[in-house]
């Protein structure tokens, strides 16, 4: 049995308390994690570490099978702390802060200098490797969080609004790319099914530039909507965008285009059987009648 295994078997409660003190002295963010959770995470780590090194002749190059449960738990801890708002260095300190209390006990247990050096070197390699695993897990968890936030922002930036009976509007803001186009298409088609709308207005007033790829995305969205039984009107065609489309030679086919959302809305109402007239009572108000 290695000295580390003996220490974890005989002195784990004392080691846990010293490690908790070390974490607090290193500046652990207790405003982000409850002290009871910190204690449970530390206790669980020591328990899994003890299981990993039990019966091993050396801790320097433990087989991956022994470390599987420990690595899995570190991924869980890193993911939790990433969501809680810890920095990468703060997450890595969860592992590195155990070195000092562990090494102090190694010096007390191992009297032979060569054996002490070997034990400390093996422990250093093991803990450094676990620290790297924790950092990688944190980075992966942060990437997952960022990716999920980007998806949520895409959904928020492409709301499908019901303007009138049978008329939907999709105001688009920002640059279009393949990922966003997919979200746009799915949102629009879902709302067409839910509302049974006949007309969908795609407003690109907030789209800064339109290139060949952007135009292709728009055409794909229009085609998909038509397959669901809804016609599309593209509004927000500014002079610069119109010149760009002509210069690129992009053919929008028989898609109706309008300069403003208001103009597109009027066309949509007409297509769905409504008409607008102005009332001259107590100022100028708008009224709406059904019929052609």
mmCIF file of C-alpha atoms in Angstrom:
data_model
loop_
_atom_site.group_PDB
_atom_site.id
_atom_site.type_symbol
_atom_site.label_atom_id
_atom_site.label_comp_id
_atom_site.label_asym_id
_atom_site.label_seq_id
_atom_site.Cartn_x
_atom_site.Cartn_y
_atom_site.Cartn_z
ATOM 1 C CA UNK A 1 0.000 0.000 0.000
ATOM 2 C CA UNK A 2 1.333 3.430 -0.916
ATOM 3 C CA UNK A 3 1.696 6.133 1.722
ATOM 4 C CA UNK A 4 -1.079 8.155 0.072
ATOM 5 C CA UNK A 5 -3.432 5.186 0.300
ATOM 6 C CA UNK A 6 -2.591 4.767 3.989
ATOM 7 C CA UNK A 7 -3.204 8.441 4.699
ATOM 8 C CA UNK A 8 -6.558 8.401 2.902
ATOM 9 C CA UNK A 9 -7.558 5.264 4.789
ATOM 10 C CA UNK A 10 -6.472 6.341 8.285
ATOM 11 C CA UNK A 11 -6.595 10.142 8.289
ATOM 12 C CA UNK A 12 -9.250 11.116 5.754
ATOM 13 C CA UNK A 13 -11.463 13.117 8.207
ATOM 14 C CA UNK A 14 -8.493 15.188 9.397
ATOM 15 C CA UNK A 15 -7.239 15.626 5.838
ATOM 16 C CA UNK A 16 -10.704 16.792 4.777
ATOM 17 C CA UNK A 17 -10.812 19.476 7.476
ATOM 18 C CA UNK A 18 -7.326 20.743 6.611
ATOM 19 C CA UNK A 19 -8.214 20.781 2.916
ATOM 20 C CA UNK A 20 -11.389 22.779 3.557
ATOM 21 C CA UNK A 21 -9.325 25.325 5.520
ATOM 22 C CA UNK A 22 -6.845 25.484 2.641
ATOM 23 C CA UNK A 23 -9.616 26.123 0.128
ATOM 24 C CA UNK A 24 -11.077 28.917 2.244
ATOM 25 C CA UNK A 25 -7.669 30.517 2.751
ATOM 26 C CA UNK A 26 -7.057 30.400 -1.024
ATOM 27 C CA UNK A 27 -10.171 32.532 -1.537
ATOM 28 C CA UNK A 28 -12.921 30.073 -2.464
ATOM 29 C CA UNK A 29 -16.046 32.007 -3.497
ATOM 30 C CA UNK A 30 -18.456 31.092 -0.726
ATOM 31 C CA UNK A 31 -20.910 33.565 -2.262
ATOM 32 C CA UNK A 32 -21.193 31.177 -5.225
ATOM 33 C CA UNK A 33 -21.297 27.855 -3.367
ATOM 34 C CA UNK A 34 -22.751 26.821 -0.038
ATOM 35 C CA UNK A 35 -20.286 25.609 2.566
ATOM 36 C CA UNK A 36 -22.185 22.339 2.927
ATOM 37 C CA UNK A 37 -21.884 21.719 -0.820
ATOM 38 C CA UNK A 38 -18.167 22.503 -0.714
ATOM 39 C CA UNK A 39 -17.698 20.045 2.132
ATOM 40 C CA UNK A 40 -19.650 17.312 0.332
ATOM 41 C CA UNK A 41 -17.737 17.813 -2.929
ATOM 42 C CA UNK A 42 -14.411 17.625 -1.087
ATOM 43 C CA UNK A 43 -15.446 14.560 0.913
ATOM 44 C CA UNK A 44 -16.667 12.800 -2.231
ATOM 45 C CA UNK A 45 -13.407 13.551 -4.050
ATOM 46 C CA UNK A 46 -11.273 12.108 -1.243
ATOM 47 C CA UNK A 47 -13.464 9.021 -1.099
ATOM 48 C CA UNK A 48 -13.121 8.409 -4.839
ATOM 49 C CA UNK A 49 -9.384 9.136 -4.689
ATOM 50 C CA UNK A 50 -9.000 6.559 -1.938
ATOM 51 C CA UNK A 51 -10.857 3.999 -4.041
ATOM 52 C CA UNK A 52 -8.621 4.780 -7.047
ATOM 53 C CA UNK A 53 -5.290 4.349 -5.230
ATOM 54 C CA UNK A 54 -6.313 1.455 -2.989
ATOM 55 C CA UNK A 55 -4.062 -1.555 -3.616
ATOM 56 C CA UNK A 56 -1.925 0.266 -6.222
ATOM 57 C CA UNK A 57 1.846 -0.143 -6.025
ATOM 58 C CA UNK A 58 2.309 3.437 -7.255
ATOM 59 C CA UNK A 59 0.035 6.432 -7.881
ATOM 60 C CA UNK A 60 2.253 7.879 -10.604
ATOM 61 C CA UNK A 61 0.752 6.003 -13.543
ATOM 62 C CA UNK A 62 -2.607 4.656 -12.443
ATOM 63 C CA UNK A 63 -4.564 2.812 -15.161
ATOM 64 C CA UNK A 64 -7.513 4.698 -16.633
ATOM 65 C CA UNK A 65 -9.937 2.092 -15.342
ATOM 66 C CA UNK A 66 -9.054 3.073 -11.765
ATOM 67 C CA UNK A 67 -9.617 6.766 -12.493
ATOM 68 C CA UNK A 68 -12.898 6.451 -14.393
ATOM 69 C CA UNK A 69 -15.235 7.228 -11.469
ATOM 70 C CA UNK A 70 -12.965 10.022 -10.216
ATOM 71 C CA UNK A 71 -12.809 11.654 -13.653
ATOM 72 C CA UNK A 72 -16.562 11.394 -14.048
ATOM 73 C CA UNK A 73 -17.089 13.140 -10.734
ATOM 74 C CA UNK A 74 -14.619 15.899 -11.605
ATOM 75 C CA UNK A 75 -16.548 16.549 -14.828
ATOM 76 C CA UNK A 76 -19.688 16.908 -12.723
ATOM 77 C CA UNK A 77 -18.010 19.312 -10.285
ATOM 78 C CA UNK A 78 -16.494 21.388 -13.096
ATOM 79 C CA UNK A 79 -19.824 21.632 -14.930
ATOM 80 C CA UNK A 80 -21.629 22.683 -11.744
ATOM 81 C CA UNK A 81 -19.054 25.341 -10.933
ATOM 82 C CA UNK A 82 -19.029 26.643 -14.488
ATOM 83 C CA UNK A 83 -22.778 27.250 -14.210
ATOM 84 C CA UNK A 84 -22.314 28.824 -10.773
ATOM 85 C CA UNK A 85 -19.883 31.380 -12.238
ATOM 86 C CA UNK A 86 -16.467 30.207 -11.027
ATOM 87 C CA UNK A 87 -13.393 31.112 -13.093
ATOM 88 C CA UNK A 88 -11.106 28.406 -14.592
ATOM 89 C CA UNK A 89 -8.362 29.076 -12.034
ATOM 90 C CA UNK A 90 -10.841 28.870 -9.166
ATOM 91 C CA UNK A 91 -12.065 25.496 -10.413
ATOM 92 C CA UNK A 92 -8.512 24.195 -10.820
ATOM 93 C CA UNK A 93 -7.697 25.265 -7.240
ATOM 94 C CA UNK A 94 -10.244 22.717 -6.041
ATOM 95 C CA UNK A 95 -7.640 20.061 -6.907
ATOM 96 C CA UNK A 96 -4.382 21.925 -6.381
ATOM 97 C CA UNK A 97 -5.312 23.123 -2.880
ATOM 98 C CA UNK A 98 -5.270 19.534 -1.589
ATOM 99 C CA UNK A 99 -1.509 19.270 -2.194
ATOM 100 C CA UNK A 100 -0.337 21.136 0.903
ATOM 101 C CA UNK A 101 -2.319 19.197 3.540
ATOM 102 C CA UNK A 102 -1.567 15.919 1.745
ATOM 103 C CA UNK A 103 2.177 16.607 1.464
ATOM 104 C CA UNK A 104 2.357 17.614 5.124
ATOM 105 C CA UNK A 105 1.021 14.222 6.101
ATOM 106 C CA UNK A 106 3.370 12.492 3.668
ATOM 107 C CA UNK A 107 6.330 14.111 5.447
ATOM 108 C CA UNK A 108 4.978 12.858 8.762
ATOM 109 C CA UNK A 109 4.367 9.327 7.502
ATOM 110 C CA UNK A 110 7.421 8.722 5.288
ATOM 111 C CA UNK A 111 10.802 9.081 6.971
ATOM 112 C CA UNK A 112 13.042 7.776 4.182
ATOM 113 C CA UNK A 113 14.003 10.646 1.871
ATOM 114 C CA UNK A 114 14.011 8.614 -1.330
ATOM 115 C CA UNK A 115 10.635 7.097 -0.543
ATOM 116 C CA UNK A 116 9.258 10.530 0.369
ATOM 117 C CA UNK A 117 10.481 11.961 -2.927
ATOM 118 C CA UNK A 118 8.866 9.129 -4.892
ATOM 119 C CA UNK A 119 5.580 9.479 -3.017
ATOM 120 C CA UNK A 120 5.470 13.257 -3.524
ATOM 121 C CA UNK A 121 6.432 12.982 -7.185
ATOM 122 C CA UNK A 122 3.724 10.404 -7.809
ATOM 123 C CA UNK A 123 1.140 12.487 -5.939
ATOM 124 C CA UNK A 124 2.171 15.604 -7.868
ATOM 125 C CA UNK A 125 1.751 13.893 -11.249
ATOM 126 C CA UNK A 126 -1.590 12.428 -10.209
ATOM 127 C CA UNK A 127 -3.040 15.684 -8.865
ATOM 128 C CA UNK A 128 -1.685 17.782 -11.744
ATOM 129 C CA UNK A 129 -3.314 15.380 -14.184
ATOM 130 C CA UNK A 130 -6.611 15.600 -12.310
ATOM 131 C CA UNK A 131 -6.297 19.394 -12.293
ATOM 132 C CA UNK A 132 -5.918 19.420 -16.074
ATOM 133 C CA UNK A 133 -8.933 17.146 -16.415
ATOM 134 C CA UNK A 134 -10.942 19.535 -14.244
ATOM 135 C CA UNK A 135 -9.891 22.539 -16.346
ATOM 136 C CA UNK A 136 -10.800 20.754 -19.588
ATOM 137 C CA UNK A 137 -14.150 19.752 -18.129
ATOM 138 C CA UNK A 138 -14.775 23.353 -17.083
ATOM 139 C CA UNK A 139 -13.960 24.624 -20.577
ATOM 140 C CA UNK A 140 -16.255 22.070 -22.168
ATOM 141 C CA UNK A 141 -19.050 22.971 -19.758
ATOM 142 C CA UNK A 142 -18.614 26.694 -20.491
ATOM 143 C CA UNK A 143 -18.755 25.997 -24.218
ATOM 144 C CA UNK A 144 -22.004 24.105 -23.686
ATOM 145 C CA UNK A 145 -23.420 27.011 -21.673
ATOM 146 C CA UNK A 146 -22.367 29.543 -24.317
ATOM 147 C CA UNK A 147 -23.775 27.381 -27.110
ATOM 148 C CA UNK A 148 -27.093 27.072 -25.285
ATOM 149 C CA UNK A 149 -27.186 30.822 -24.661
ATOM 150 C CA UNK A 150 -26.491 31.481 -28.346
ATOM 151 C CA UNK A 151 -29.378 29.210 -29.312
ATOM 152 C CA UNK A 152 -31.654 31.023 -26.876
ATOM 153 C CA UNK A 153 -30.524 34.406 -28.247
ATOM 154 C CA UNK A 154 -31.214 33.193 -31.784
ATOM 155 C CA UNK A 155 -34.721 32.215 -30.774
ATOM 156 C CA UNK A 156 -35.250 35.562 -29.040
ATOM 157 C CA UNK A 157 -33.832 37.490 -32.009
ATOM 158 C CA UNK A 158 -36.226 35.815 -34.455
ATOM 159 C CA UNK A 159 -39.709 36.143 -32.933
ATOM 160 C CA UNK A 160 -42.678 35.207 -35.119
ATOM 161 C CA UNK A 161 -45.521 37.653 -34.409
ATOM 162 C CA UNK A 162 -49.164 37.253 -35.343
ATOM 163 C CA UNK A 163 -50.145 40.626 -36.817
ATOM 164 C CA UNK A 164 -53.673 39.761 -37.852
ATOM 165 C CA UNK A 165 -55.874 36.804 -38.555
ATOM 166 C CA UNK A 166 -53.964 34.738 -41.100
ATOM 167 C CA UNK A 167 -50.947 37.095 -41.121
ATOM 168 C CA UNK A 168 -47.597 36.450 -39.446
ATOM 169 C CA UNK A 169 -44.544 38.722 -39.275
ATOM 170 C CA UNK A 170 -40.932 37.676 -38.829
ATOM 171 C CA UNK A 171 -38.745 40.731 -38.071
ATOM 172 C CA UNK A 172 -35.080 39.834 -38.592
ATOM 173 C CA UNK A 173 -32.201 41.745 -37.026
ATOM 174 C CA UNK A 174 -28.497 41.155 -37.596
ATOM 175 C CA UNK A 175 -26.500 38.956 -39.947
ATOM 176 C CA UNK A 176 -27.968 35.761 -41.356
ATOM 177 C CA UNK A 177 -25.974 32.542 -41.347
ATOM 178 C CA UNK A 178 -26.808 28.866 -41.780
ATOM 179 C CA UNK A 179 -27.473 28.219 -38.071
ATOM 180 C CA UNK A 180 -29.704 31.223 -37.661
ATOM 181 C CA UNK A 181 -31.546 30.470 -40.893
ATOM 182 C CA UNK A 182 -32.365 27.011 -39.575
ATOM 183 C CA UNK A 183 -33.820 28.519 -36.385
ATOM 184 C CA UNK A 184 -35.757 31.091 -38.425
ATOM 185 C CA UNK A 185 -37.195 28.434 -40.705
ATOM 186 C CA UNK A 186 -38.205 26.123 -37.864
ATOM 187 C CA UNK A 187 -39.831 28.971 -35.889
ATOM 188 C CA UNK A 188 -41.752 30.251 -38.890
ATOM 189 C CA UNK A 189 -42.999 26.838 -40.016
ATOM 190 C CA UNK A 190 -44.067 25.956 -36.480
ATOM 191 C CA UNK A 191 -46.094 29.170 -36.165
ATOM 192 C CA UNK A 192 -47.668 28.632 -39.577
ATOM 193 C CA UNK A 193 -48.886 25.235 -38.416
ATOM 194 C CA UNK A 194 -50.086 26.568 -35.050
ATOM 195 C CA UNK A 195 -52.003 29.554 -36.452
ATOM 196 C CA UNK A 196 -52.996 28.282 -39.905
ATOM 197 C CA UNK A 197 -51.761 31.577 -41.371
ATOM 198 C CA UNK A 198 -51.835 32.212 -45.101
ATOM 199 C CA UNK A 199 -49.330 35.064 -45.273
ATOM 200 C CA UNK A 200 -45.907 35.473 -43.656
ATOM 201 C CA UNK A 201 -44.082 38.780 -43.810
ATOM 202 C CA UNK A 202 -40.296 38.482 -43.547
ATOM 203 C CA UNK A 203 -38.990 41.908 -42.581
ATOM 204 C CA UNK A 204 -35.255 42.441 -43.218
ATOM 205 C CA UNK A 205 -35.114 46.100 -42.204
ATOM 206 C CA UNK A 206 -32.666 45.173 -39.448
ATOM 207 C CA UNK A 207 -30.406 43.076 -41.677
ATOM 208 C CA UNK A 208 -27.345 45.264 -42.383
ATOM 209 C CA UNK A 209 -26.239 43.650 -45.650
ATOM 210 C CA UNK A 210 -27.593 41.142 -48.118
ATOM 211 C CA UNK A 211 -25.165 39.005 -50.086
ATOM 212 C CA UNK A 212 -25.703 35.984 -52.323
ATOM 213 C CA UNK A 213 -25.730 33.597 -49.371
ATOM 214 C CA UNK A 214 -28.249 35.714 -47.443
ATOM 215 C CA UNK A 215 -30.522 35.881 -50.475
ATOM 216 C CA UNK A 216 -30.342 32.105 -50.840
ATOM 217 C CA UNK A 217 -31.321 31.694 -47.200
ATOM 218 C CA UNK A 218 -34.336 33.948 -47.755
ATOM 219 C CA UNK A 219 -35.405 31.978 -50.818
ATOM 220 C CA UNK A 220 -35.116 28.705 -48.884
ATOM 221 C CA UNK A 221 -37.286 30.126 -46.099
ATOM 222 C CA UNK A 222 -39.891 31.327 -48.592
ATOM 223 C CA UNK A 223 -39.908 27.938 -50.324
ATOM 224 C CA UNK A 224 -40.338 26.076 -47.038
ATOM 225 C CA UNK A 225 -43.233 28.346 -46.040
ATOM 226 C CA UNK A 226 -44.943 27.750 -49.386
ATOM 227 C CA UNK A 227 -44.695 24.013 -48.877
ATOM 228 C CA UNK A 228 -46.653 24.572 -45.661
ATOM 229 C CA UNK A 229 -49.328 26.513 -47.557
ATOM 230 C CA UNK A 230 -48.307 30.094 -46.748
ATOM 231 C CA UNK A 231 -47.140 32.815 -49.134
ATOM 232 C CA UNK A 232 -44.313 35.134 -48.109
ATOM 233 C CA UNK A 233 -43.764 38.860 -48.534
ATOM 234 C CA UNK A 234 -40.285 40.290 -47.980
ATOM 235 C CA UNK A 235 -40.270 43.817 -46.565
ATOM 236 C CA UNK A 236 -37.471 46.199 -45.654
ATOM 237 C CA UNK A 237 -35.924 46.300 -49.133
ATOM 238 C CA UNK A 238 -33.863 49.498 -48.890
ATOM 239 C CA UNK A 239 -32.280 51.118 -51.988
ATOM 240 C CA UNK A 240 -28.825 49.808 -51.076
ATOM 241 C CA UNK A 241 -30.127 46.261 -50.653
ATOM 242 C CA UNK A 242 -32.068 46.477 -53.913
ATOM 243 C CA UNK A 243 -28.911 47.571 -55.761
ATOM 244 C CA UNK A 244 -26.920 44.772 -54.148
ATOM 245 C CA UNK A 245 -29.474 42.132 -55.151
ATOM 246 C CA UNK A 246 -29.517 43.404 -58.733
ATOM 247 C CA UNK A 247 -25.707 43.578 -58.856
ATOM 248 C CA UNK A 248 -25.421 40.007 -57.564
ATOM 249 C CA UNK A 249 -27.938 38.810 -60.107
ATOM 250 C CA UNK A 250 -30.037 37.112 -57.447
ATOM 251 C CA UNK A 251 -33.506 36.197 -58.677
ATOM 252 C CA UNK A 252 -36.188 36.312 -56.012
ATOM 253 C CA UNK A 253 -38.662 34.775 -58.429
ATOM 254 C CA UNK A 254 -42.267 35.771 -57.882
ATOM 255 C CA UNK A 255 -41.731 36.756 -54.254
ATOM 256 C CA UNK A 256 -43.501 40.024 -53.394
ATOM 257 C CA UNK A 257 -41.110 42.634 -51.971
ATOM 258 C CA UNK A 258 -41.948 45.915 -50.258
ATOM 259 C CA UNK A 259 -39.933 48.797 -48.873
ATOM 260 C CA UNK A 260 -41.593 48.838 -45.437
ATOM 261 C CA UNK A 261 -43.398 46.483 -43.113
ATOM 262 C CA UNK A 262 -46.477 48.722 -43.290
ATOM 263 C CA UNK A 263 -46.659 48.351 -47.078
ATOM 264 C CA UNK A 264 -46.291 44.594 -46.752
ATOM 265 C CA UNK A 265 -49.015 44.489 -44.100
ATOM 266 C CA UNK A 266 -51.463 46.263 -46.413
ATOM 267 C CA UNK A 267 -50.778 43.718 -49.154
ATOM 268 C CA UNK A 268 -51.201 40.880 -46.665
ATOM 269 C CA UNK A 269 -54.570 42.221 -45.523
ATOM 270 C CA UNK A 270 -55.741 42.500 -49.098
ATOM 271 C CA UNK A 271 -54.626 38.947 -49.844
ATOM 272 C CA UNK A 272 -56.562 37.675 -46.827
ATOM 273 C CA UNK A 273 -59.776 39.549 -47.689
ATOM 274 C CA UNK A 274 -59.515 42.688 -45.575
ATOM 275 C CA UNK A 275 -59.478 46.342 -46.632
ATOM 276 C CA UNK A 276 -58.533 49.571 -44.856
ATOM 277 C CA UNK A 277 -60.341 52.907 -44.960
ATOM 278 C CA UNK A 278 -59.871 56.162 -43.058
ATOM 279 C CA UNK A 279 -62.540 57.559 -40.743
ATOM 280 C CA UNK A 280 -62.883 61.321 -40.312
ATOM 281 C CA UNK A 281 -64.396 61.481 -36.872
ATOM 282 C CA UNK A 282 -62.738 63.179 -33.903
ATOM 283 C CA UNK A 283 -59.423 63.336 -35.698
ATOM 284 C CA UNK A 284 -58.049 60.853 -38.138
ATOM 285 C CA UNK A 285 -58.461 57.257 -37.091
ATOM 286 C CA UNK A 286 -58.126 54.073 -39.024
ATOM 287 C CA UNK A 287 -60.954 51.591 -39.453
ATOM 288 C CA UNK A 288 -61.030 48.169 -40.990
ATOM 289 C CA UNK A 289 -63.711 46.300 -42.851
ATOM 290 C CA UNK A 290 -63.968 42.718 -43.984
ATOM 291 C CA UNK A 291 -64.487 42.051 -47.641
ATOM 292 C CA UNK A 292 -62.553 42.803 -50.778
#
